[in-house]
Amino acid sequence: MRRKLLLTTLLLLTYTVVIAQQRLPQVSIETYSGRPITSKDTYVLARMDYTDENGNTVSYDSLWIRGRGNSTWGLAKKPYKLKFNKKQKLLGKGYANAKKWTLMANYVDKTLIRNALTSLMGERAGLKFNPAAKFIDLTFNGDYVGNYQISDHVEVRAHRVNITEQDLPLTESSDITGGYLLEADGFSDFHTTSYWSGELQETLPPDGFYTSKASVPVRIHYPDSEDLDKQQTNYIRDYVKQFETKLYSSSFNDSEDGYRPLVDSTSLVNWYLCTEMSGNVDGFFSTYFYKDQSDPKLYWGPLWDYDIAYNNDNRTDRLGTSDTSRQLMKDAGYGQMRLWIGRMWRDPWFARLVNRRYRELIDDGMEQYLNQQIDSLTALLESSVERNYERWGINRRVLRERVLYNTYDEYIDNLRQYIHVHLDFLKDAFAKLLPDTPDTPEDPDATTPDFTPDANRYYTISNAGTATCAEPDAFTDNIVGNARQETSMTQQWHITTLQNGYQFIVNRATGRALNDPTPGDPGTEMAVGTQLNTADADSTDTRQQWDIVGQADSRYNLVNHYTGHAGNLSGGGRNDGTPVVSYTSDERNASSNNRLWLLQDAGDAVPSAISLPQTADTDYALAYNTDTERLHFGTDDPAVLVFSVSVYDGRGRLRRSFKAADGTTLSDLPKGLYLISWTAQGRQHTVKLMK
């Protein structure tokens, strides 16, 4: 009997210990004088008591608190940022020693665990830096305000994004190759060069930029904006430009000349798969990536802001539905980073990498692991959930929740079901994107360019022997050699690299493309000596595609894709009007000055946009960049751009709203007619745009 009683007592003690371990830390924050938190910018002085799971309390007499978040800041249960006067190991051993911490409300996520679960997913997938997830019960100025999650502030620091910290301030010997913490920030929450001028520009360098190809809005989080030097901004902007240029080059899928040497494939594929597995439609709208010092690669992560993931967003997405269970985020998601990923999917290497890594994660039990973590997290929150929803209500929509239930368990079941269906869908969806044959190039007749033009510049094409410039004759469109005239736009050409590696050469003055009109089919019997001309621009016409072949001393041959002939200055004549003809390519290409050309920057930049019609009473202009599909306003006085702008499609549906000073991109919208509408100084303006 005594033995049985002892055993019962031990069992009760064991049960008591388990329950005690499940108790969440209790945090109480009181602002001095009871001041409310009303701003995301202004900190308020406060004190805090942190009582851990075992009942031990640590008091912080002086810290600062302010609001945080974008759409979530306007909700009733608000997220906050904490800043201590000195670094604190707030969460103990194994976590960061830092001044800044976040208090995440998880208000729009009725399970409360989507952010934590995604962080655990990232850890399982092998991402280096995954935000902390410590759940607490929070009391603020004497009122219980619910279940919160203490998490890391995304910054460069040990146990956060642990890369090299740069010198502060910079010296002449400072290594500015890293580290940099960047975000593809869909909110464009940064300032660029155009926002600042004069002396202010020298003291406040831009802390963000737009990429030239896909118009990705990139915010520089580290170095901090107050510490950021102009040369650091220029370095990382140019580095990302180098990566993107390679990504969009004709040789982008080459293992050496393409983008691959500039990306860390492990972090890239793990980050991408976590974005797809979680079904986060904003995963490409807000994406962190970074570059370390003396390291040529860009790395992806950490994962952040996943409370609307896992089918918790009722917006109609790019595919016309709000159900993401059987969708790829590369197709349905928002944000310009999606364009980079779409380009990578055209590389067979990337397609195989994604499929191989996904099979590894699934075979290693990713679904079982996520379900186990859901079990652990819901058990941990059991004592807090009921109290939280007594305070906030469990069946009310507060933002864009896709489903509403009356019980917490129903939300958890919905999360599990989504994971099961979605992970199964991804297996087949990824497999369908594999190339049919491993080594078949996209174009069997493609070439590797010897000359890589700057698409933002015009070039002159001058003969190596005579220095005369190739240009279309004013009356016939035939190409002739004339003495160089610095201001002649007919001697200036816009050169762009096509997908197959050939160059498309368009005259600045006429908008017509360089063309080889030699009659007949290509072959050894094809006639030579036909004068080159310009034709209506058509980049798919191989007569308008040119291989610019490098020779010694930065001289080039212009070899036509269709005919295989080289552009030749007839007889090497120096007189104006000397014909430029189509001539047989052979070993003399390397030595004959008649066939050798110099390509030189003409000194003018290609206009970055086309201006759209405006009314006479405006002191700004609306412009649309046809290459990057960026819509923005230009003005000499940025202070006038204080109005909001709406973009409607041809059916009158609102597709985009943005601040005039920020601009926006239309690259994620389908082709068609759009109406751009805004009201300024009491007058409404509407402009039609055909995309």
XYZ file of C-alpha atoms in Angstrom:
691
model
C 0.000 0.000 0.000
C 2.804 2.377 0.909
C 4.585 1.515 -2.353
C 1.409 2.228 -4.332
C 0.956 5.579 -2.566
C 4.583 6.499 -3.258
C 4.146 5.658 -6.951
C 0.983 7.786 -7.142
C 2.804 10.677 -5.484
C 5.669 10.406 -7.965
C 3.216 10.412 -10.863
C 1.509 13.519 -9.515
C 4.867 15.249 -9.083
C 5.827 14.352 -12.625
C 2.533 15.706 -13.969
C 3.005 18.916 -11.984
C 6.478 19.431 -13.460
C 5.142 18.956 -17.011
C 2.404 21.513 -16.452
C 4.911 23.996 -14.988
C 7.138 23.640 -18.036
C 4.220 24.554 -20.299
C 3.593 27.860 -18.511
C 4.528 30.811 -20.704
C 6.738 33.641 -19.503
C 4.780 36.597 -18.200
C 5.892 40.033 -19.372
C 4.649 43.314 -17.952
C 5.518 46.629 -19.614
C 4.623 49.990 -18.161
C 5.370 53.255 -19.884
C 6.320 56.183 -17.700
C 3.241 58.303 -16.930
C 1.184 55.612 -18.661
C 1.828 57.071 -22.105
C 0.187 55.102 -24.942
C 2.193 53.918 -27.949
C 0.879 55.867 -30.929
C 3.810 55.933 -33.337
C 6.091 53.607 -35.300
C 8.794 56.269 -35.272
C 8.805 57.757 -31.774
C 10.031 55.638 -28.870
C 8.429 55.929 -25.419
C 10.383 55.284 -22.207
C 9.180 52.261 -20.229
C 10.076 49.617 -17.653
C 9.589 45.874 -17.988
C 9.314 42.809 -15.746
C 10.108 39.462 -17.393
C 9.037 36.390 -15.409
C 10.278 33.176 -16.988
C 8.691 29.711 -17.038
C 10.159 28.895 -13.625
C 8.882 32.034 -11.911
C 12.191 33.920 -11.936
C 11.746 37.645 -12.578
C 14.184 40.068 -14.171
C 13.337 43.768 -14.115
C 14.487 46.320 -16.673
C 14.093 49.835 -15.314
C 14.803 51.663 -18.524
C 13.986 50.624 -22.064
C 12.217 52.125 -25.056
C 9.161 50.920 -26.944
C 7.458 51.992 -30.167
C 5.096 50.538 -32.736
C 6.183 48.481 -35.745
C 4.718 46.753 -38.788
C 3.038 47.975 -41.956
C -0.562 46.823 -42.413
C -0.583 45.257 -38.931
C 0.199 48.532 -37.146
C -3.283 49.809 -37.916
C -4.962 46.857 -36.174
C -6.282 46.726 -32.621
C -3.720 44.247 -31.270
C -0.522 46.058 -32.147
C 3.027 44.808 -32.693
C 5.920 46.607 -30.987
C 9.649 47.073 -31.100
C 11.753 47.129 -27.909
C 15.092 48.901 -27.598
C 17.241 48.521 -24.499
C 19.897 51.032 -23.486
C 22.485 48.275 -23.625
C 22.639 44.819 -25.166
C 20.567 42.139 -23.445
C 20.477 38.352 -23.783
C 16.738 38.631 -23.360
C 16.050 35.009 -24.312
C 19.118 33.525 -22.672
C 21.919 31.296 -23.913
C 21.942 30.498 -27.606
C 20.081 33.668 -28.548
C 21.296 37.121 -29.537
C 22.855 39.646 -27.214
C 21.219 42.759 -28.603
C 19.472 46.033 -27.888
C 16.591 45.601 -30.316
C 13.832 42.994 -30.081
C 10.378 42.648 -31.610
C 7.038 41.836 -30.011
C 4.920 40.169 -32.691
C 1.156 40.228 -32.116
C 0.296 37.485 -34.676
C -3.152 39.088 -34.671
C -4.133 38.103 -38.208
C -3.049 34.494 -37.627
C -5.668 32.754 -35.511
C -3.295 29.814 -34.905
C -0.685 32.292 -33.542
C 2.087 29.954 -34.752
C 2.611 30.536 -38.490
C 5.710 32.704 -37.984
C 7.199 30.310 -35.439
C 6.418 27.269 -37.579
C 8.103 28.837 -40.613
C 11.193 29.654 -38.582
C 11.348 25.981 -37.562
C 10.815 24.977 -41.185
C 13.786 27.134 -42.178
C 15.901 25.516 -39.497
C 14.918 22.047 -40.705
C 15.661 23.029 -44.318
C 19.139 24.206 -43.354
C 18.903 27.992 -43.503
C 21.584 29.567 -41.341
C 19.614 32.336 -39.663
C 16.091 31.742 -38.352
C 14.304 34.265 -36.097
C 13.638 33.352 -32.492
C 10.119 32.449 -31.434
C 9.523 32.871 -27.696
C 5.849 33.069 -26.761
C 4.744 35.172 -23.793
C 1.643 36.600 -22.155
C 1.872 40.379 -22.242
C 0.425 42.927 -19.874
C 0.731 46.554 -20.963
C 0.146 49.420 -18.538
C -1.799 47.084 -16.279
C -4.030 45.556 -18.988
C -3.612 42.064 -20.371
C -3.163 42.453 -24.142
C -2.730 38.857 -25.198
C -0.321 36.243 -26.434
C 2.767 37.722 -28.096
C 5.928 36.340 -29.664
C 9.340 37.758 -28.822
C 11.497 37.548 -31.925
C 14.750 38.868 -33.273
C 15.045 42.213 -34.949
C 16.438 41.345 -38.390
C 19.937 42.815 -38.259
C 23.603 41.929 -38.622
C 24.628 40.363 -35.314
C 25.697 37.060 -33.812
C 22.712 34.669 -33.613
C 20.850 36.861 -36.094
C 22.394 37.510 -39.503
C 25.907 36.654 -38.446
C 28.020 38.213 -41.182
C 30.967 40.610 -41.029
C 30.225 44.014 -39.545
C 31.794 46.897 -41.450
C 34.063 49.573 -40.018
C 32.293 52.473 -38.375
C 33.241 54.988 -39.614
C 34.955 53.876 -42.810
C 38.666 54.424 -43.266
C 40.802 54.418 -46.405
C 41.690 50.771 -45.757
C 38.136 49.602 -44.989
C 36.886 46.585 -46.904
C 33.455 47.572 -48.239
C 32.762 44.245 -49.974
C 30.542 43.258 -47.027
C 28.620 42.593 -45.043
C 25.368 43.927 -46.407
C 21.862 43.005 -45.292
C 19.332 43.737 -48.051
C 15.596 43.407 -48.531
C 13.544 43.250 -51.681
C 11.066 45.628 -50.073
C 7.725 45.851 -51.833
C 6.787 48.890 -49.755
C 9.884 50.704 -51.119
C 10.513 52.008 -47.614
C 13.747 53.778 -48.502
C 14.965 56.943 -50.189
C 16.847 57.066 -53.458
C 19.130 59.626 -55.056
C 16.222 61.440 -56.695
C 14.759 62.300 -53.287
C 17.783 64.276 -52.177
C 19.933 67.022 -53.636
C 22.724 69.437 -52.876
C 24.413 69.422 -49.502
C 21.819 67.084 -47.993
C 22.751 64.442 -50.543
C 26.298 64.410 -49.191
C 25.206 63.735 -45.616
C 22.311 61.358 -46.287
C 23.242 58.868 -48.992
C 20.437 56.775 -50.498
C 19.597 53.657 -48.483
C 17.931 51.829 -51.340
C 17.695 51.504 -55.097
C 15.719 49.905 -57.921
C 17.407 47.319 -60.108
C 17.633 48.130 -63.785
C 16.179 44.947 -65.305
C 13.317 43.773 -63.066
C 12.866 47.001 -61.071
C 13.316 45.126 -57.791
C 13.107 47.670 -54.938
C 16.151 46.904 -52.768
C 16.450 48.421 -49.293
C 19.813 48.443 -47.524
C 19.192 47.451 -43.887
C 22.854 47.143 -42.976
C 24.877 49.252 -42.763
C 22.206 51.336 -41.022
C 21.058 54.387 -42.949
C 22.647 56.764 -40.431
C 26.001 54.991 -40.882
C 25.773 54.278 -44.604
C 28.439 55.880 -46.749
C 27.855 56.741 -50.407
C 30.633 54.432 -51.559
C 28.956 51.513 -49.748
C 25.645 52.280 -51.450
C 27.342 52.488 -54.817
C 29.239 49.253 -54.233
C 26.274 47.088 -53.290
C 24.011 48.676 -55.924
C 26.579 47.929 -58.627
C 27.106 44.421 -57.268
C 23.406 43.588 -57.382
C 23.300 45.143 -60.865
C 26.141 42.814 -61.913
C 24.195 39.812 -60.617
C 20.964 40.891 -62.309
C 22.734 41.670 -65.587
C 24.130 38.152 -65.630
C 20.733 36.735 -64.702
C 19.142 38.437 -67.711
C 22.014 37.886 -70.137
C 21.797 35.427 -73.009
C 24.366 33.241 -71.227
C 22.484 33.355 -67.918
C 22.333 29.551 -67.685
C 26.069 29.106 -68.224
C 27.825 27.723 -65.143
C 30.685 30.213 -65.440
C 29.402 33.233 -67.345
C 25.872 33.243 -65.949
C 24.441 34.190 -62.571
C 25.307 30.962 -60.722
C 28.793 32.002 -59.525
C 27.151 34.973 -57.757
C 24.550 33.016 -55.753
C 24.845 30.626 -52.854
C 22.771 27.789 -54.257
C 22.157 26.177 -50.851
C 20.542 29.199 -49.213
C 18.768 30.133 -52.448
C 17.024 26.787 -52.888
C 16.230 26.359 -49.184
C 14.761 29.858 -48.914
C 12.800 29.390 -52.125
C 11.379 26.029 -51.064
C 10.308 27.406 -47.675
C 8.499 30.205 -49.499
C 6.712 27.666 -51.703
C 6.017 25.139 -48.925
C 4.465 27.814 -46.728
C 2.437 29.240 -49.610
C 3.408 32.801 -48.765
C 1.999 35.129 -51.437
C 4.133 37.942 -49.988
C 7.281 35.818 -49.884
C 8.666 37.688 -52.911
C 7.205 41.031 -51.822
C 9.457 41.166 -48.766
C 12.596 39.061 -49.161
C 15.813 39.331 -47.172
C 19.151 38.512 -48.741
C 22.732 39.400 -47.859
C 26.355 39.507 -48.951
C 29.336 38.840 -46.703
C 32.766 40.424 -46.855
C 35.220 39.113 -49.481
C 32.557 36.640 -50.591
C 31.320 36.848 -54.200
C 27.987 35.187 -53.490
C 24.564 36.527 -52.535
C 22.782 34.548 -49.816
C 19.028 34.333 -49.142
C 17.218 34.622 -45.801
C 16.207 34.927 -43.060
C 12.535 34.029 -43.433
C 10.329 36.779 -42.053
C 6.667 37.809 -41.831
C 4.713 34.633 -42.563
C 1.490 35.326 -40.634
C -0.560 35.440 -43.861
C 1.069 32.313 -45.300
C -0.441 28.811 -45.393
C -3.652 30.012 -47.097
C -4.383 32.820 -44.633
C -4.960 35.595 -47.172
C -8.263 36.140 -48.960
C -6.944 38.503 -51.632
C -7.523 37.443 -55.198
C -4.001 36.632 -56.291
C -2.343 36.824 -59.689
C -4.038 33.590 -60.782
C -7.521 34.829 -59.920
C -8.228 32.931 -56.693
C -7.421 33.162 -53.003
C -6.824 29.422 -52.560
C -3.079 28.776 -52.783
C -3.213 25.087 -51.845
C -2.555 24.056 -55.455
C -0.524 27.003 -56.668
C 3.127 27.903 -57.015
C 4.065 31.187 -55.410
C 6.313 31.926 -58.384
C 3.072 32.248 -60.362
C 0.593 33.505 -57.778
C 2.754 35.606 -55.477
C 3.352 39.334 -55.347
C 6.635 41.236 -55.506
C 9.447 41.827 -57.967
C 11.692 39.075 -56.554
C 9.230 36.745 -58.299
C 10.692 37.915 -61.627
C 14.179 36.810 -60.614
C 12.830 33.416 -59.594
C 10.884 33.106 -62.835
C 14.062 33.769 -64.773
C 15.962 31.148 -62.748
C 13.278 28.563 -63.528
C 14.303 28.905 -67.185
C 17.697 27.514 -66.207
C 17.586 23.666 -66.251
C 20.166 23.653 -63.456
C 17.816 25.541 -61.138
C 14.857 23.312 -62.048
C 16.858 20.204 -61.184
C 18.213 21.781 -58.002
C 14.697 22.597 -56.744
C 13.358 19.136 -57.566
C 16.305 17.319 -56.023
C 16.280 19.363 -52.820
C 12.502 19.132 -52.460
C 12.593 15.352 -52.727
C 15.316 15.312 -50.059
C 13.222 17.401 -47.673
C 10.075 15.351 -48.213
C 11.917 12.017 -47.958
C 13.522 13.293 -44.761
C 10.060 13.724 -43.246
C 9.324 17.441 -43.598
C 5.550 16.966 -43.318
C 5.856 14.773 -40.224
C 8.305 17.262 -38.722
C 5.917 20.202 -39.266
C 3.060 18.272 -37.675
C 5.236 17.430 -34.678
C 6.121 21.112 -34.290
C 2.446 22.056 -34.507
C 1.770 19.543 -31.702
C 4.525 21.048 -29.546
C 3.527 24.650 -30.189
C -0.189 24.120 -29.540
C 0.614 22.261 -26.307
C 2.861 25.141 -25.287
C 0.165 27.735 -25.987
C -2.711 25.807 -24.469
C -2.824 27.855 -21.281
C -2.569 31.135 -23.201
C -4.875 30.650 -26.180
C -8.174 30.822 -24.313
C -7.193 33.970 -22.468
C -5.914 35.599 -25.657
C -9.198 34.996 -27.494
C -11.288 36.111 -24.563
C -9.509 39.417 -25.107
C -9.615 39.552 -28.928
C -12.288 37.153 -30.181
C -11.539 34.120 -32.291
C -14.121 34.336 -35.093
C -13.780 37.942 -36.257
C -11.885 38.945 -39.397
C -9.282 41.589 -38.598
C -7.396 41.785 -41.904
C -7.632 39.231 -44.705
C -8.118 35.882 -42.962
C -9.438 33.435 -45.521
C -11.460 31.239 -43.144
C -13.140 31.897 -39.801
C -13.955 29.280 -37.167
C -15.367 29.265 -33.661
C -12.618 27.164 -32.078
C -8.843 27.229 -32.016
C -8.627 23.527 -32.891
C -10.445 24.140 -36.169
C -7.809 26.679 -37.209
C -5.054 24.204 -36.352
C -6.792 21.449 -38.344
C -7.077 23.820 -41.302
C -3.340 24.537 -41.103
C -2.475 20.821 -41.034
C -4.766 20.088 -43.978
C -3.209 22.860 -46.043
C 0.303 21.564 -45.400
C -0.691 18.039 -46.417
C -2.427 19.068 -49.660
C 0.104 21.713 -50.630
C 3.228 19.620 -50.089
C 1.717 16.849 -52.184
C 0.860 19.339 -54.942
C 4.390 20.772 -55.011
C 5.953 17.410 -55.792
C 4.092 17.140 -59.107
C 4.206 20.877 -59.869
C 7.996 21.009 -59.575
C 8.413 17.811 -61.599
C 6.387 19.282 -64.481
C 8.905 22.123 -64.724
C 11.883 19.830 -65.251
C 13.455 20.114 -68.732
C 12.558 17.266 -71.093
C 16.179 16.562 -71.933
C 19.013 17.502 -69.578
C 21.326 19.314 -71.983
C 19.089 20.749 -74.714
C 19.748 24.496 -75.021
C 16.824 26.890 -75.397
C 18.097 27.844 -78.869
C 20.327 25.319 -80.692
C 21.649 28.192 -82.829
C 22.442 30.449 -79.869
C 25.754 32.238 -79.549
C 27.820 33.498 -76.636
C 28.260 37.262 -77.006
C 31.775 38.709 -77.158
C 30.433 42.201 -76.656
C 28.095 43.049 -73.778
C 26.423 46.407 -74.359
C 25.065 48.700 -71.695
C 21.380 48.819 -72.572
C 21.213 52.307 -71.090
C 23.696 53.826 -73.588
C 23.929 54.655 -77.282
C 26.937 53.581 -79.352
C 28.686 54.717 -82.516
C 29.911 52.025 -84.921
C 33.054 53.336 -86.630
C 35.340 51.578 -89.094
C 38.728 50.587 -87.675
C 40.607 51.760 -90.778
C 38.851 55.021 -91.681
C 37.105 56.076 -88.433
C 33.995 56.803 -90.522
C 30.707 55.973 -88.828
C 28.046 53.608 -90.090
C 24.663 55.284 -90.498
C 21.564 54.997 -92.695
C 21.466 57.183 -95.786
C 18.787 59.820 -95.360
C 16.990 58.896 -98.597
C 17.405 55.159 -99.061
C 17.894 53.593 -95.595
C 21.022 51.920 -96.986
C 23.996 51.875 -94.602
C 26.948 54.075 -95.520
C 30.152 55.273 -93.904
C 30.273 59.018 -93.148
C 32.651 61.291 -91.249
C 31.806 61.362 -87.581
C 29.501 64.123 -86.357
C 29.286 64.349 -82.575
C 25.660 65.476 -82.512
C 24.304 63.222 -85.276
C 21.693 60.865 -83.884
C 21.664 58.840 -87.117
C 25.214 57.733 -86.198
C 24.045 56.466 -82.802
C 22.756 52.968 -82.193
C 20.988 51.272 -79.300
C 22.357 47.735 -78.865
C 20.612 45.107 -76.742
C 21.469 41.456 -76.157
C 18.734 39.014 -77.172
C 17.905 35.782 -75.380
C 19.886 33.741 -77.929
C 23.027 35.850 -77.432
C 22.768 37.820 -80.660
C 22.633 41.622 -80.624
C 19.732 43.740 -81.833
C 20.994 47.078 -83.224
C 18.459 49.916 -83.578
C 19.167 53.380 -84.950
C 18.509 56.205 -82.518
C 17.112 58.647 -85.079
C 14.863 56.327 -87.078
C 14.013 53.522 -84.662
C 14.755 51.048 -87.460
C 17.026 48.035 -87.034
C 20.295 47.153 -88.794
C 19.424 44.532 -91.406
C 21.157 42.284 -93.972
C 18.827 42.110 -97.015
C 21.032 39.718 -99.059
C 18.644 37.597 -101.197
C 18.615 33.813 -101.168
C 19.140 31.068 -98.645
C 22.262 30.928 -96.449
C 25.119 28.905 -97.883
C 28.436 29.066 -99.676
C 26.722 30.131 -102.924
C 24.948 33.076 -101.317
C 25.745 36.357 -103.085
C 28.036 38.883 -101.414
C 28.170 42.639 -101.751
C 24.551 43.502 -100.966
C 24.424 46.840 -99.164
C 23.204 46.654 -95.567
C 20.151 48.723 -94.670
C 17.694 49.374 -91.860
C 14.241 47.796 -91.622
C 11.217 48.009 -89.356
C 12.501 46.716 -86.034
C 11.721 43.027 -85.408
C 14.035 41.313 -82.932
C 12.779 37.858 -84.015
C 14.000 38.392 -87.598
C 17.408 36.696 -87.880
C 18.391 39.201 -90.590
C 18.291 41.791 -87.788
C 20.320 39.700 -85.338
C 24.084 40.263 -85.173
C 26.976 38.407 -83.618
C 29.470 41.062 -82.482
C 32.686 39.014 -82.596
C 35.663 40.298 -80.631
C 39.075 40.600 -82.292
C 42.358 42.162 -81.121
C 42.576 45.727 -79.764
C 38.856 45.995 -78.904
C 37.832 45.709 -82.561
C 34.803 43.722 -83.662
C 33.199 42.039 -86.644
C 29.468 42.451 -87.231
C 28.351 39.001 -88.409
C 24.715 38.542 -89.433
C 22.798 35.619 -87.912
C 20.866 34.772 -91.096
C 23.499 35.195 -93.819
C 26.647 34.519 -91.797
C 28.201 37.502 -93.595
C 30.289 40.250 -92.017
C 29.571 43.969 -92.352
C 32.283 45.373 -94.648
C 33.166 48.977 -95.564
C 33.363 48.616 -99.319
C 36.940 49.076 -100.531
C 37.879 50.780 -97.290
C 36.724 54.090 -98.790
C 37.068 57.208 -96.642
C 34.582 59.317 -98.627
C 31.153 60.045 -97.234
C 28.548 57.701 -98.651
C 30.842 54.667 -98.959
C 28.524 51.616 -98.867
C 28.668 49.148 -95.977
C 28.030 45.757 -97.537
C 27.409 42.140 -96.583
C 30.583 40.154 -97.230
C 31.790 36.572 -96.776
C 33.140 35.741 -93.327
C 36.489 33.984 -93.328
C 39.918 34.090 -91.684
C 40.391 37.685 -92.883
C 37.768 38.851 -90.379
C 40.546 39.200 -87.804
C 42.868 41.310 -89.979
C 40.877 43.220 -92.597
C 40.153 46.764 -91.422
C 37.236 46.854 -93.838
C 35.461 44.275 -91.652
C 36.639 45.578 -88.260
C 34.622 48.091 -86.268
C 34.980 50.068 -83.065
C 31.950 50.328 -80.779
C 32.163 53.464 -78.671
C 29.864 55.110 -76.154
C 28.164 57.988 -77.969
C 27.977 60.029 -74.782
C 24.196 60.011 -74.400
C 22.062 57.854 -72.140
C 19.012 56.054 -73.482
C 15.870 57.670 -72.022
C 14.733 55.478 -69.162
C 11.068 56.031 -69.827
C 8.482 57.217 -72.269
C 6.451 60.209 -71.151
C 2.695 59.914 -71.098
C 0.346 62.773 -72.069
C -0.157 65.418 -69.400
C -2.343 68.476 -69.028
C -0.761 71.874 -69.320
C -1.308 72.899 -65.718
C 0.958 70.260 -64.171
C 4.570 70.807 -63.112
C 5.432 67.119 -63.208
C 5.359 64.349 -65.792
C 4.148 60.770 -65.623
C 6.549 58.338 -67.246
C 6.486 54.614 -67.989
C 9.662 52.566 -68.487
C 8.884 49.993 -71.163
C 11.855 47.809 -70.212
C 11.369 47.589 -66.442
C 7.619 48.342 -66.589
C 8.052 50.929 -63.850
C 5.531 53.780 -63.605
C 6.720 56.964 -61.902
C 6.479 60.744 -61.831
C 9.315 63.077 -62.750
C 9.580 66.620 -61.454
C 12.095 69.272 -60.471
C 10.173 69.789 -57.233
C 9.489 66.505 -55.373
C 7.339 68.444 -52.888
C 4.493 68.492 -55.432
C 4.248 64.693 -55.471
C 2.040 64.444 -52.381
C -0.978 62.784 -53.989
C -2.000 59.153 -54.345
C -2.408 57.382 -57.670
C -4.745 54.555 -58.685
C -4.304 52.066 -61.525
C -7.467 50.567 -63.033
C -7.661 47.859 -65.679
C -9.808 48.051 -68.791
C -12.785 46.648 -66.870
C -12.552 49.382 -64.241
C -11.121 47.178 -61.489
C -8.603 48.773 -59.125
C -5.307 46.948 -59.611
C -2.816 49.158 -57.782
C -2.576 52.221 -55.519
C 0.650 54.031 -54.752
C 2.095 57.336 -53.587
C 3.183 59.567 -56.454
C 6.594 60.120 -54.859
C 7.213 56.367 -54.710
C 6.181 55.160 -58.149
C 5.225 51.544 -58.759
C 5.756 48.644 -61.129
C 3.246 47.129 -63.529
C 5.378 44.099 -64.359
C 3.109 41.769 -62.402
C 0.004 42.882 -64.315
C -1.091 41.295 -67.614
C -0.838 43.144 -70.901
C -3.754 45.372 -71.793
C -5.310 48.814 -71.329
C -4.936 50.595 -67.985
C -6.217 53.908 -66.658
C -3.900 55.893 -64.394
C -5.913 58.288 -62.220
C -5.040 60.840 -59.557
C -6.290 64.102 -58.080
C -3.875 66.972 -57.506
C -4.624 70.567 -56.544
C -8.346 69.878 -56.745
C -8.230 68.548 -60.296
C -8.608 64.946 -61.413
C -6.274 63.558 -64.088
C -6.678 60.322 -66.024
C -4.157 58.879 -68.482
C -4.599 55.795 -70.667
C -1.702 53.370 -70.892
C -1.456 50.350 -73.169
C 0.908 47.829 -71.535
